Structures are given as structure tokens and as C-alpha cells.
PDB file of C-alpha atoms in Angstrom:
ATOM      1  CA  MET A   1      13.134  56.188 -12.796  1.00 53.00           C
ATOM      2  CA  ARG A   2      16.854  56.869 -12.599  1.00 59.00           C
ATOM      3  CA  SER A   3      16.338  59.129  -9.588  1.00 65.00           C
ATOM      4  CA  LYS A   4      14.662  56.247  -7.729  1.00 71.00           C
ATOM      5  CA  VAL A   5      17.563  53.937  -8.516  1.00 69.00           C
ATOM      6  CA  VAL A   6      20.060  56.550  -7.324  1.00 68.00           C
ATOM      7  CA  PHE A   7      18.045  57.133  -4.152  1.00 71.00           C
ATOM      8  CA  ARG A   8      17.967  53.410  -3.360  1.00 77.00           C
ATOM      9  CA  ARG A   9      21.714  53.120  -3.948  1.00 76.00           C
ATOM     10  CA  LEU A  10      22.254  56.147  -1.710  1.00 75.00           C
ATOM     11  CA  LEU A  11      20.200  54.611   1.097  1.00 75.00           C
ATOM     12  CA  ARG A  12      22.270  51.417   0.890  1.00 80.00           C
ATOM     13  CA  ASN A  13      25.515  53.374   1.182  1.00 80.00           C
ATOM     14  CA  ASN A  14      26.735  53.375   4.786  1.00 83.00           C
ATOM     15  CA  GLN A  15      28.914  56.444   4.323  1.00 84.00           C
ATOM     16  CA  ALA A  16      26.026  58.492   2.966  1.00 84.00           C
ATOM     17  CA  ARG A  17      23.698  57.376   5.771  1.00 88.00           C
ATOM     18  CA  TYR A  18      26.168  58.182   8.521  1.00 90.00           C
ATOM     19  CA  GLY A  19      27.070  61.481   6.902  1.00 90.00           C
ATOM     20  CA  PHE A  20      23.461  62.506   6.449  1.00 90.00           C
ATOM     21  CA  VAL A  21      22.509  61.651  10.040  1.00 92.00           C
ATOM     22  CA  ALA A  22      25.559  63.518  11.362  1.00 93.00           C
ATOM     23  CA  LEU A  23      24.835  66.550   9.183  1.00 93.00           C
ATOM     24  CA  VAL A  24      21.185  66.699  10.275  1.00 94.00           C
ATOM     25  CA  LEU A  25      22.259  66.525  13.919  1.00 95.00           C
ATOM     26  CA  LEU A  26      24.874  69.247  13.441  1.00 95.00           C
ATOM     27  CA  VAL A  27      22.505  71.571  11.592  1.00 94.00           C
ATOM     28  CA  GLY A  28      19.859  70.924  14.236  1.00 94.00           C
ATOM     29  CA  LEU A  29      22.395  71.729  16.959  1.00 94.00           C
ATOM     30  CA  ALA A  30      23.411  74.944  15.186  1.00 94.00           C
ATOM     31  CA  TYR A  31      19.900  76.291  14.644  1.00 95.00           C
ATOM     32  CA  VAL A  32      17.819  74.665  17.372  1.00 94.00           C
ATOM     33  CA  GLY A  33      20.470  74.322  20.070  1.00 92.00           C
ATOM     34  CA  PRO A  34      20.602  78.053  20.924  1.00 92.00           C
ATOM     35  CA  PHE A  35      16.967  77.958  22.082  1.00 91.00           C
ATOM     36  CA  PHE A  36      17.970  75.560  24.876  1.00 90.00           C
ATOM     37  CA  GLY A  37      20.905  77.658  26.077  1.00 85.00           C
ATOM     38  CA  ALA A  38      20.628  80.105  28.934  1.00 84.00           C
ATOM     39  CA  TYR A  39      22.584  82.878  27.168  1.00 88.00           C
ATOM     40  CA  GLU A  40      22.582  84.708  23.854  1.00 89.00           C
ATOM     41  CA  TRP A  41      25.837  84.762  21.937  1.00 90.00           C
ATOM     42  CA  THR A  42      26.095  88.538  22.419  1.00 87.00           C
ATOM     43  CA  GLU A  43      25.577  88.398  26.196  1.00 88.00           C
ATOM     44  CA  LYS A  44      28.480  88.656  28.642  1.00 87.00           C
ATOM     45  CA  ASP A  45      28.685  87.243  32.135  1.00 82.00           C
ATOM     46  CA  PHE A  46      30.977  89.647  33.989  1.00 83.00           C
ATOM     47  CA  LEU A  47      31.176  87.298  36.944  1.00 81.00           C
ATOM     48  CA  SER A  48      32.509  84.424  34.852  1.00 82.00           C
ATOM     49  CA  PHE A  49      35.653  84.937  32.782  1.00 85.00           C
ATOM     50  CA  LEU A  50      37.364  81.877  31.281  1.00 84.00           C
ATOM     51  CA  SER A  51      35.222  79.581  33.391  1.00 88.00           C
ATOM     52  CA  PRO A  52      35.447  75.862  32.552  1.00 88.00           C
ATOM     53  CA  PRO A  53      32.381  73.934  31.376  1.00 89.00           C
ATOM     54  CA  GLY A  54      29.814  73.592  34.119  1.00 85.00           C
ATOM     55  CA  GLY A  55      26.171  73.762  35.038  1.00 82.00           C
ATOM     56  CA  ASP A  56      25.686  77.442  34.258  1.00 85.00           C
ATOM     57  CA  HIS A  57      27.877  77.579  31.162  1.00 86.00           C
ATOM     58  CA  TRP A  58      27.784  74.156  29.501  1.00 88.00           C
ATOM     59  CA  TRP A  59      30.855  74.741  27.340  1.00 92.00           C
ATOM     60  CA  GLY A  60      32.547  77.310  29.549  1.00 89.00           C
ATOM     61  CA  THR A  61      33.076  81.016  28.874  1.00 90.00           C
ATOM     62  CA  THR A  62      35.476  83.154  26.873  1.00 89.00           C
ATOM     63  CA  SER A  63      37.949  85.725  28.127  1.00 86.00           C
ATOM     64  CA  ILE A  64      35.277  88.435  27.917  1.00 87.00           C
ATOM     65  CA  GLY A  65      32.564  86.385  29.609  1.00 87.00           C
ATOM     66  CA  GLN A  66      30.643  85.141  26.553  1.00 90.00           C
ATOM     67  CA  ASP A  67      28.938  81.783  26.798  1.00 91.00           C
ATOM     68  CA  MET A  68      31.031  79.380  24.708  1.00 93.00           C
ATOM     69  CA  TYR A  69      28.026  77.229  23.830  1.00 93.00           C
ATOM     70  CA  ALA A  70      26.079  80.141  22.360  1.00 93.00           C
ATOM     71  CA  VAL A  71      29.089  81.672  20.596  1.00 94.00           C
ATOM     72  CA  THR A  72      30.184  78.371  19.042  1.00 94.00           C
ATOM     73  CA  LEU A  73      26.727  77.605  17.686  1.00 94.00           C
ATOM     74  CA  ARG A  74      26.541  81.113  16.238  1.00 94.00           C
ATOM     75  CA  GLY A  75      29.907  80.507  14.560  1.00 92.00           C
ATOM     76  CA  MET A  76      28.705  77.192  13.142  1.00 93.00           C
ATOM     77  CA  GLN A  77      25.594  78.873  11.730  1.00 93.00           C
ATOM     78  CA  LYS A  78      27.768  81.372   9.895  1.00 91.00           C
ATOM     79  CA  SER A  79      30.112  78.678   8.565  1.00 91.00           C
ATOM     80  CA  ILE A  80      27.202  76.567   7.287  1.00 92.00           C
ATOM     81  CA  VAL A  81      25.615  79.524   5.492  1.00 93.00           C
ATOM     82  CA  ILE A  82      28.937  80.500   3.914  1.00 91.00           C
ATOM     83  CA  GLY A  83      29.579  76.924   2.785  1.00 90.00           C
ATOM     84  CA  LEU A  84      26.148  76.605   1.161  1.00 92.00           C
ATOM     85  CA  LEU A  85      26.296  79.991  -0.581  1.00 93.00           C
ATOM     86  CA  VAL A  86      29.812  79.463  -1.918  1.00 92.00           C
ATOM     87  CA  ALA A  87      28.914  75.990  -3.200  1.00 92.00           C
ATOM     88  CA  LEU A  88      25.767  77.273  -4.907  1.00 93.00           C
ATOM     89  CA  ILE A  89      27.526  80.190  -6.598  1.00 94.00           C
ATOM     90  CA  SER A  90      30.698  78.347  -7.613  1.00 94.00           C
ATOM     91  CA  THR A  91      28.912  75.272  -8.986  1.00 93.00           C
ATOM     92  CA  GLY A  92      26.430  77.417 -10.886  1.00 93.00           C
ATOM     93  CA  LEU A  93      29.220  79.517 -12.350  1.00 94.00           C
ATOM     94  CA  ALA A  94      31.166  76.409 -13.361  1.00 93.00           C
ATOM     95  CA  ALA A  95      28.103  74.951 -15.073  1.00 93.00           C
ATOM     96  CA  ILE A  96      27.344  78.120 -17.030  1.00 94.00           C
ATOM     97  CA  VAL A  97      30.897  78.932 -18.118  1.00 94.00           C
ATOM     98  CA  GLY A  98      31.818  75.334 -18.957  1.00 94.00           C
ATOM     99  CA  ALA A  99      28.587  74.638 -20.845  1.00 93.00           C
ATOM    100  CA  PHE A 100      28.748  77.843 -22.895  1.00 94.00           C
ATOM    101  CA  ALA A 101      32.429  77.303 -23.718  1.00 93.00           C
ATOM    102  CA  GLY A 102      31.895  73.692 -24.767  1.00 92.00           C
ATOM    103  CA  TYR A 103      28.697  74.273 -26.724  1.00 91.00           C
ATOM    104  CA  PHE A 104      29.589  77.410 -28.665  1.00 91.00           C
ATOM    105  CA  GLY A 105      33.310  76.692 -29.184  1.00 87.00           C
ATOM    106  CA  GLY A 106      35.319  79.120 -31.294  1.00 89.00           C
ATOM    107  CA  TRP A 107      36.149  82.510 -29.842  1.00 92.00           C
ATOM    108  CA  VAL A 108      33.631  82.058 -26.995  1.00 92.00           C
ATOM    109  CA  ASP A 109      35.501  78.943 -25.890  1.00 92.00           C
ATOM    110  CA  ARG A 110      38.886  80.635 -26.197  1.00 93.00           C
ATOM    111  CA  VAL A 111      37.877  83.736 -24.230  1.00 94.00           C
ATOM    112  CA  LEU A 112      36.163  81.822 -21.436  1.00 93.00           C
ATOM    113  CA  MET A 113      38.960  79.278 -21.074  1.00 93.00           C
ATOM    114  CA  TRP A 114      41.543  82.066 -21.116  1.00 93.00           C
ATOM    115  CA  GLY A 115      39.721  83.581 -18.144  1.00 92.00           C
ATOM    116  CA  VAL A 116      39.662  80.178 -16.428  1.00 92.00           C
ATOM    117  CA  ASP A 117      43.398  79.693 -17.001  1.00 91.00           C
ATOM    118  CA  LEU A 118      44.118  83.166 -15.652  1.00 89.00           C
ATOM    119  CA  LEU A 119      42.192  82.505 -12.442  1.00 89.00           C
ATOM    120  CA  LEU A 120      43.853  79.118 -12.021  1.00 88.00           C
ATOM    121  CA  VAL A 121      47.360  80.594 -11.969  1.00 88.00           C
ATOM    122  CA  LEU A 122      46.460  83.371  -9.525  1.00 84.00           C
ATOM    123  CA  PRO A 123      47.311  82.624  -5.865  1.00 84.00           C
ATOM    124  CA  SER A 124      43.740  82.674  -4.564  1.00 81.00           C
ATOM    125  CA  PHE A 125      44.627  82.775  -0.857  1.00 79.00           C
ATOM    126  CA  LEU A 126      46.930  85.756  -1.396  1.00 81.00           C
ATOM    127  CA  VAL A 127      44.405  87.613  -3.560  1.00 84.00           C
ATOM    128  CA  ILE A 128      41.612  87.130  -1.002  1.00 82.00           C
ATOM    129  CA  ALA A 129      43.971  88.143   1.813  1.00 79.00           C
ATOM    130  CA  ILE A 130      44.790  91.390  -0.018  1.00 81.00           C
ATOM    131  CA  ILE A 131      41.229  92.279  -1.022  1.00 83.00           C
ATOM    132  CA  SER A 132      39.364  91.138   2.090  1.00 76.00           C
ATOM    133  CA  PRO A 133      40.696  93.837   4.504  1.00 73.00           C
ATOM    134  CA  ARG A 134      39.473  96.519   2.109  1.00 73.00           C
ATOM    135  CA  LEU A 135      35.950  95.149   2.398  1.00 70.00           C
ATOM    136  CA  ARG A 136      35.777  94.984   6.191  1.00 69.00           C
ATOM    137  CA  GLU A 137      33.315  97.845   6.375  1.00 69.00           C
ATOM    138  CA  GLY A 138      30.950  96.103   3.960  1.00 67.00           C
ATOM    139  CA  THR A 139      28.764  93.044   4.253  1.00 75.00           C
ATOM    140  CA  TRP A 140      30.199  89.562   4.795  1.00 80.00           C
ATOM    141  CA  LEU A 141      28.596  88.562   1.479  1.00 83.00           C
ATOM    142  CA  TRP A 142      31.634  90.126  -0.222  1.00 84.00           C
ATOM    143  CA  PHE A 143      33.709  87.466   1.480  1.00 84.00           C
ATOM    144  CA  VAL A 144      31.384  84.789   0.103  1.00 88.00           C
ATOM    145  CA  ALA A 145      31.786  86.254  -3.387  1.00 88.00           C
ATOM    146  CA  LEU A 146      35.578  86.180  -3.069  1.00 87.00           C
ATOM    147  CA  LEU A 147      35.599  82.531  -1.968  1.00 88.00           C
ATOM    148  CA  ALA A 148      33.219  81.549  -4.765  1.00 90.00           C
ATOM    149  CA  ALA A 149      35.256  83.439  -7.373  1.00 89.00           C
ATOM    150  CA  PHE A 150      38.192  81.041  -6.927  1.00 88.00           C
ATOM    151  CA  SER A 151      36.294  77.756  -6.473  1.00 87.00           C
ATOM    152  CA  TRP A 152      34.779  76.943  -9.867  1.00 91.00           C
ATOM    153  CA  MET A 153      37.519  76.811 -12.525  1.00 92.00           C
ATOM    154  CA  ILE A 154      38.493  73.131 -12.469  1.00 91.00           C
ATOM    155  CA  THR A 155      34.856  72.018 -12.519  1.00 92.00           C
ATOM    156  CA  SER A 156      34.158  74.331 -15.453  1.00 93.00           C
ATOM    157  CA  ARG A 157      36.855  72.548 -17.475  1.00 93.00           C
ATOM    158  CA  VAL A 158      35.235  69.187 -16.725  1.00 92.00           C
ATOM    159  CA  VAL A 159      31.823  70.585 -17.702  1.00 93.00           C
ATOM    160  CA  ARG A 160      33.302  71.941 -20.947  1.00 93.00           C
ATOM    161  CA  SER A 161      34.764  68.569 -21.927  1.00 92.00           C
ATOM    162  CA  MET A 162      31.493  66.774 -21.211  1.00 91.00           C
ATOM    163  CA  THR A 163      29.528  69.407 -23.143  1.00 92.00           C
ATOM    164  CA  LEU A 164      31.680  68.751 -26.232  1.00 90.00           C
ATOM    165  CA  SER A 165      30.204  65.253 -26.421  1.00 88.00           C
ATOM    166  CA  LEU A 166      26.685  66.180 -25.313  1.00 88.00           C
ATOM    167  CA  ARG A 167      26.262  68.779 -28.042  1.00 87.00           C
ATOM    168  CA  GLU A 168      26.462  66.032 -30.668  1.00 85.00           C
ATOM    169  CA  ARG A 169      23.644  63.976 -29.132  1.00 87.00           C
ATOM    170  CA  GLU A 170      20.484  63.445 -31.150  1.00 87.00           C
ATOM    171  CA  TYR A 171      18.149  65.328 -28.811  1.00 86.00           C
ATOM    172  CA  VAL A 172      20.432  68.378 -28.875  1.00 87.00           C
ATOM    173  CA  LEU A 173      20.677  68.334 -32.673  1.00 87.00           C
ATOM    174  CA  ALA A 174      16.903  67.933 -32.896  1.00 89.00           C
ATOM    175  CA  ALA A 175      16.441  71.003 -30.699  1.00 86.00           C
ATOM    176  CA  VAL A 176      18.770  72.953 -33.012  1.00 86.00           C
ATOM    177  CA  TYR A 177      16.764  71.916 -36.093  1.00 88.00           C
ATOM    178  CA  MET A 178      13.574  72.993 -34.324  1.00 87.00           C
ATOM    179  CA  GLY A 179      14.984  76.508 -34.015  1.00 85.00           C
ATOM    180  CA  ILE A 180      15.261  76.603 -30.231  1.00 88.00           C
ATOM    181  CA  PRO A 181      17.717  79.346 -29.138  1.00 89.00           C
ATOM    182  CA  ARG A 182      21.109  77.997 -28.194  1.00 88.00           C
ATOM    183  CA  TRP A 183      21.056  79.412 -24.684  1.00 87.00           C
ATOM    184  CA  LYS A 184      17.786  77.568 -24.049  1.00 89.00           C
ATOM    185  CA  ILE A 185      19.316  74.351 -25.349  1.00 89.00           C
ATOM    186  CA  ILE A 186      22.160  74.742 -22.861  1.00 90.00           C
ATOM    187  CA  PHE A 187      19.830  75.179 -19.890  1.00 90.00           C
ATOM    188  CA  ARG A 188      17.200  72.644 -21.032  1.00 87.00           C
ATOM    189  CA  HIS A 189      19.349  69.832 -22.403  1.00 87.00           C
ATOM    190  CA  ILE A 190      23.044  70.301 -21.596  1.00 89.00           C
ATOM    191  CA  VAL A 191      23.114  71.384 -17.942  1.00 89.00           C
ATOM    192  CA  PRO A 192      20.391  68.915 -16.759  1.00 86.00           C
ATOM    193  CA  ASN A 193      22.413  66.042 -18.211  1.00 86.00           C
ATOM    194  CA  LEU A 194      25.382  67.166 -16.149  1.00 87.00           C
ATOM    195  CA  SER A 195      23.379  67.090 -12.916  1.00 83.00           C
ATOM    196  CA  SER A 196      25.280  64.093 -11.480  1.00 81.00           C
ATOM    197  CA  LEU A 197      28.604  65.883 -11.737  1.00 85.00           C
ATOM    198  CA  LEU A 198      27.195  69.189 -10.502  1.00 89.00           C
ATOM    199  CA  ILE A 199      25.472  67.650  -7.467  1.00 86.00           C
ATOM    200  CA  ILE A 200      28.675  65.952  -6.364  1.00 85.00           C
ATOM    201  CA  ASP A 201      30.695  69.093  -7.018  1.00 88.00           C
ATOM    202  CA  ALA A 202      28.283  71.268  -5.026  1.00 89.00           C
ATOM    203  CA  THR A 203      28.363  68.848  -2.099  1.00 87.00           C
ATOM    204  CA  LEU A 204      32.149  68.768  -1.956  1.00 85.00           C
ATOM    205  CA  ASN A 205      32.320  72.541  -2.457  1.00 89.00           C
ATOM    206  CA  VAL A 206      30.388  72.996   0.782  1.00 89.00           C
ATOM    207  CA  SER A 207      33.135  71.355   2.820  1.00 87.00           C
ATOM    208  CA  GLY A 208      35.834  73.102   0.791  1.00 87.00           C
ATOM    209  CA  ALA A 209      34.222  76.489   1.421  1.00 88.00           C
ATOM    210  CA  ILE A 210      33.864  75.799   5.143  1.00 88.00           C
ATOM    211  CA  ILE A 211      37.548  74.884   5.384  1.00 88.00           C
ATOM    212  CA  GLY A 212      38.531  77.884   3.264  1.00 86.00           C
ATOM    213  CA  GLU A 213      36.480  80.249   5.409  1.00 85.00           C
ATOM    214  CA  ALA A 214      37.964  78.782   8.588  1.00 85.00           C
ATOM    215  CA  ALA A 215      41.520  79.130   7.267  1.00 84.00           C
ATOM    216  CA  LEU A 216      41.059  82.734   6.129  1.00 83.00           C
ATOM    217  CA  SER A 217      39.229  83.697   9.315  1.00 82.00           C
ATOM    218  CA  PHE A 218      42.003  82.056  11.339  1.00 80.00           C
ATOM    219  CA  PHE A 219      44.468  84.534   9.817  1.00 79.00           C
ATOM    220  CA  GLY A 220      42.085  87.461  10.214  1.00 77.00           C
ATOM    221  CA  PHE A 221      40.995  87.760   6.572  1.00 79.00           C
ATOM    222  CA  GLY A 222      37.497  86.326   6.879  1.00 78.00           C
ATOM    223  CA  ILE A 223      34.546  87.085   9.135  1.00 81.00           C
ATOM    224  CA  GLN A 224      35.207  90.229  11.146  1.00 78.00           C
ATOM    225  CA  PRO A 225      34.227  91.082  14.734  1.00 77.00           C
ATOM    226  CA  PRO A 226      31.774  91.416  16.325  1.00 80.00           C
ATOM    227  CA  ASP A 227      30.456  88.518  14.224  1.00 84.00           C
ATOM    228  CA  VAL A 228      32.020  85.079  14.617  1.00 88.00           C
ATOM    229  CA  SER A 229      32.571  81.884  12.673  1.00 89.00           C
ATOM    230  CA  LEU A 230      34.224  78.600  13.518  1.00 89.00           C
ATOM    231  CA  GLY A 231      37.436  79.945  11.985  1.00 87.00           C
ATOM    232  CA  THR A 232      37.540  83.054  14.160  1.00 88.00           C
ATOM    233  CA  LEU A 233      36.759  81.006  17.275  1.00 90.00           C
ATOM    234  CA  ILE A 234      39.533  78.531  16.490  1.00 90.00           C
ATOM    235  CA  ALA A 235      41.946  81.418  15.936  1.00 86.00           C
ATOM    236  CA  THR A 236      40.966  82.977  19.259  1.00 86.00           C
ATOM    237  CA  GLY A 237      41.163  79.733  21.175  1.00 87.00           C
ATOM    238  CA  SER A 238      44.359  78.352  19.634  1.00 84.00           C
ATOM    239  CA  GLY A 239      46.573  80.537  21.799  1.00 81.00           C
ATOM    240  CA  ASN A 240      44.994  79.145  24.962  1.00 81.00           C
ATOM    241  CA  ALA A 241      44.419  75.583  23.766  1.00 80.00           C
ATOM    242  CA  THR A 242      46.504  74.077  26.581  1.00 83.00           C
ATOM    243  CA  GLY A 243      45.433  76.283  29.478  1.00 85.00           C
ATOM    244  CA  TYR A 244      41.777  76.686  28.474  1.00 88.00           C
ATOM    245  CA  PRO A 245      41.101  73.803  26.077  1.00 91.00           C
ATOM    246  CA  TRP A 246      37.341  74.419  25.787  1.00 91.00           C
ATOM    247  CA  LEU A 247      38.025  77.629  23.841  1.00 91.00           C
ATOM    248  CA  PHE A 248      39.622  75.568  21.062  1.00 92.00           C
ATOM    249  CA  ALA A 249      38.189  72.074  21.405  1.00 92.00           C
ATOM    250  CA  PHE A 250      34.504  72.813  20.809  1.00 93.00           C
ATOM    251  CA  PRO A 251      34.781  74.937  17.630  1.00 93.00           C
ATOM    252  CA  ALA A 252      37.564  72.731  16.224  1.00 92.00           C
ATOM    253  CA  GLY A 253      35.617  69.549  16.966  1.00 94.00           C
ATOM    254  CA  LEU A 254      32.458  70.877  15.326  1.00 93.00           C
ATOM    255  CA  LEU A 255      34.438  72.014  12.283  1.00 92.00           C
ATOM    256  CA  VAL A 256      35.922  68.538  11.843  1.00 92.00           C
ATOM    257  CA  ALA A 257      32.529  66.870  12.327  1.00 94.00           C
ATOM    258  CA  LEU A 258      30.819  69.238   9.887  1.00 93.00           C
ATOM    259  CA  VAL A 259      33.381  68.798   7.129  1.00 91.00           C
ATOM    260  CA  LEU A 260      33.549  65.034   7.647  1.00 92.00           C
ATOM    261  CA  SER A 261      29.772  64.618   7.425  1.00 92.00           C
ATOM    262  CA  VAL A 262      29.556  66.632   4.194  1.00 90.00           C
ATOM    263  CA  ASN A 263      32.439  64.659   2.675  1.00 88.00           C
ATOM    264  CA  LEU A 264      30.768  61.365   3.577  1.00 89.00           C
ATOM    265  CA  ILE A 265      27.597  62.504   1.824  1.00 87.00           C
ATOM    266  CA  GLY A 266      29.625  63.585  -1.203  1.00 83.00           C
ATOM    267  CA  ASP A 267      31.387  60.218  -1.402  1.00 82.00           C
ATOM    268  CA  GLY A 268      28.056  58.427  -1.061  1.00 82.00           C
ATOM    269  CA  LEU A 269      26.533  60.515  -3.849  1.00 81.00           C
ATOM    270  CA  ARG A 270      29.489  59.784  -6.100  1.00 78.00           C
ATOM    271  CA  ASP A 271      29.083  56.036  -5.550  1.00 76.00           C
ATOM    272  CA  ALA A 272      25.311  56.189  -6.005  1.00 75.00           C
ATOM    273  CA  LEU A 273      25.577  58.111  -9.256  1.00 70.00           C
ATOM    274  CA  ASP A 274      28.368  55.918 -10.621  1.00 63.00           C
ATOM    275  CA  PRO A 275      26.903  53.047 -12.656  1.00 52.00           C
ATOM    276  CA  GLY A 276      30.068  51.012 -12.131  1.00 52.00           C
ATOM    277  CA  SER A 277      29.853  51.170  -8.358  1.00 51.00           C
ATOM    278  CA  ASN A 278      29.035  48.026  -6.408  1.00 51.00           C
ATOM    279  CA  THR A 279      27.187  49.834  -3.620  1.00 47.00           C
TER     280      THR A 279
END
């Protein structure tokens, strides 16, 4: 019943509608758009270097003859996948750590929160910049793990504080008296009742991860050649943004549109899940 109310409130929210439509169009462009292009992202046209947008190359070409349309969509695919994976891992980790710390209390709470405090004071950008070059020979999933490792701490503290009140609820105490293992109580009764917070957090983590990936890739610490992401394309095109604007404008514009659409959906979800909202 509550899910239907939330869904109706979400449909009435203009921000959520616009964000959802924009996100669907962008994802469709990223994954369906390449089938309509004349070139693969790995192909090179040796007769067309730094060509402006035209009939043959819709978004122009790069300095090595790659089709900018195909390369940019490939970069957006990678950024979307990274954003989703980081959001899934970081939100899940925040839910587990925060719920276990808040429910068990005592030394479990102290140890877990000590780890959270330690990660909060570490300069995440610097740590990732130091570790990332040492993983260049490995899979890009290591980069996802590094981004996720520094994206969950604040949410885990919020989850912990909410768990402190949830563990005193009647249905939780009844489950304890019935002899249900505590870890099952956490996953059956605590975490599901935090779904509103976790959904919003996961949505906003997608845009945060996309921006984080773009920033790190811009400085050479993220996705490594020959693969591309929006961050690497922006870094490559920024030096020629005035002379060859298509190298910078298309990946930068798609990055802004992607992050904006996800943020609009996140704001709409927050309003829809907030009982005090007027939307």
C-alpha cells in the first residue's frame, strides 16, 4: 500500500519525471545509439584526423581518427556501469555496517565505528591516486572497489542511528523472543525498514560515483587506455577545447546531463518518500 502511495507521489513530481525521461534517453543513447553509427569505437579513419562534425562523422573525429560519436557513447557506457556498481556496493556496505553496529552495540559498535572514523579522516582522493596506478595492469573493477570503499561511511552513521531506535520496536523484540538469529533479524526487519533512506542514498551515489570517476580519470588515475570513459575523454579534449570544441563539448555535455538526470530522480524520490512533503 505504501509503495503505491510513494509511486503516485513520484509520478506527480515534475523533477522525478523529467529526470527519469532524461535518464532513459541517455541510457538508450549509450547502449542503442552505437548500432546506428557507421563506426566502432575502436576503428580509426586515417583519412580524417580532427575532422569537425559532419555527415560521415556525426560528432567529428579525434586526433587519431576515431569517431567521436562512437567513442563518447562507449565512454558513457563505462561511466554508467561504474556509477551503478559503486552505488550498489557502497550503499550495501553502509546498510550492513550501520545496521550491525546499531543493533549489536557494545564492542561491535565501537570497532565498526572506529573503522568508519578512520576512513572518514583519510584523504580519499589522495589514497585512490596512490593505489590506482599500481592496479593499472589489473581489471577496472579494482577502480570500482576503490571508489566504493570511500563512499559509504556517512550513510553508515545515519543507518546506525536509525537502527538504535528500530531495535526497540515491538516486531523486532518479538522476533528476539521467538529465537530468530540476530543476523536474520537485521536483514528481515531492520534493513527493509531503512529502504527509503537506502534507495535515496543509492540514487545519489550513482551521480557521485560518476563525478568521482570523471575527476580521477581526468587526472589519469581512473580508467586506463585503451578503454575510455567520459572522464578520460574530457581530459583528452580539454587541451583542445577552443580549437576543436567537439572533443570536449560532447563528453562534457553528456556528463552534465547524466549527473543532472540522476540528481533529479534522487530529489524526486526524497520528496516522494518524505511524508511531510507537499508534492
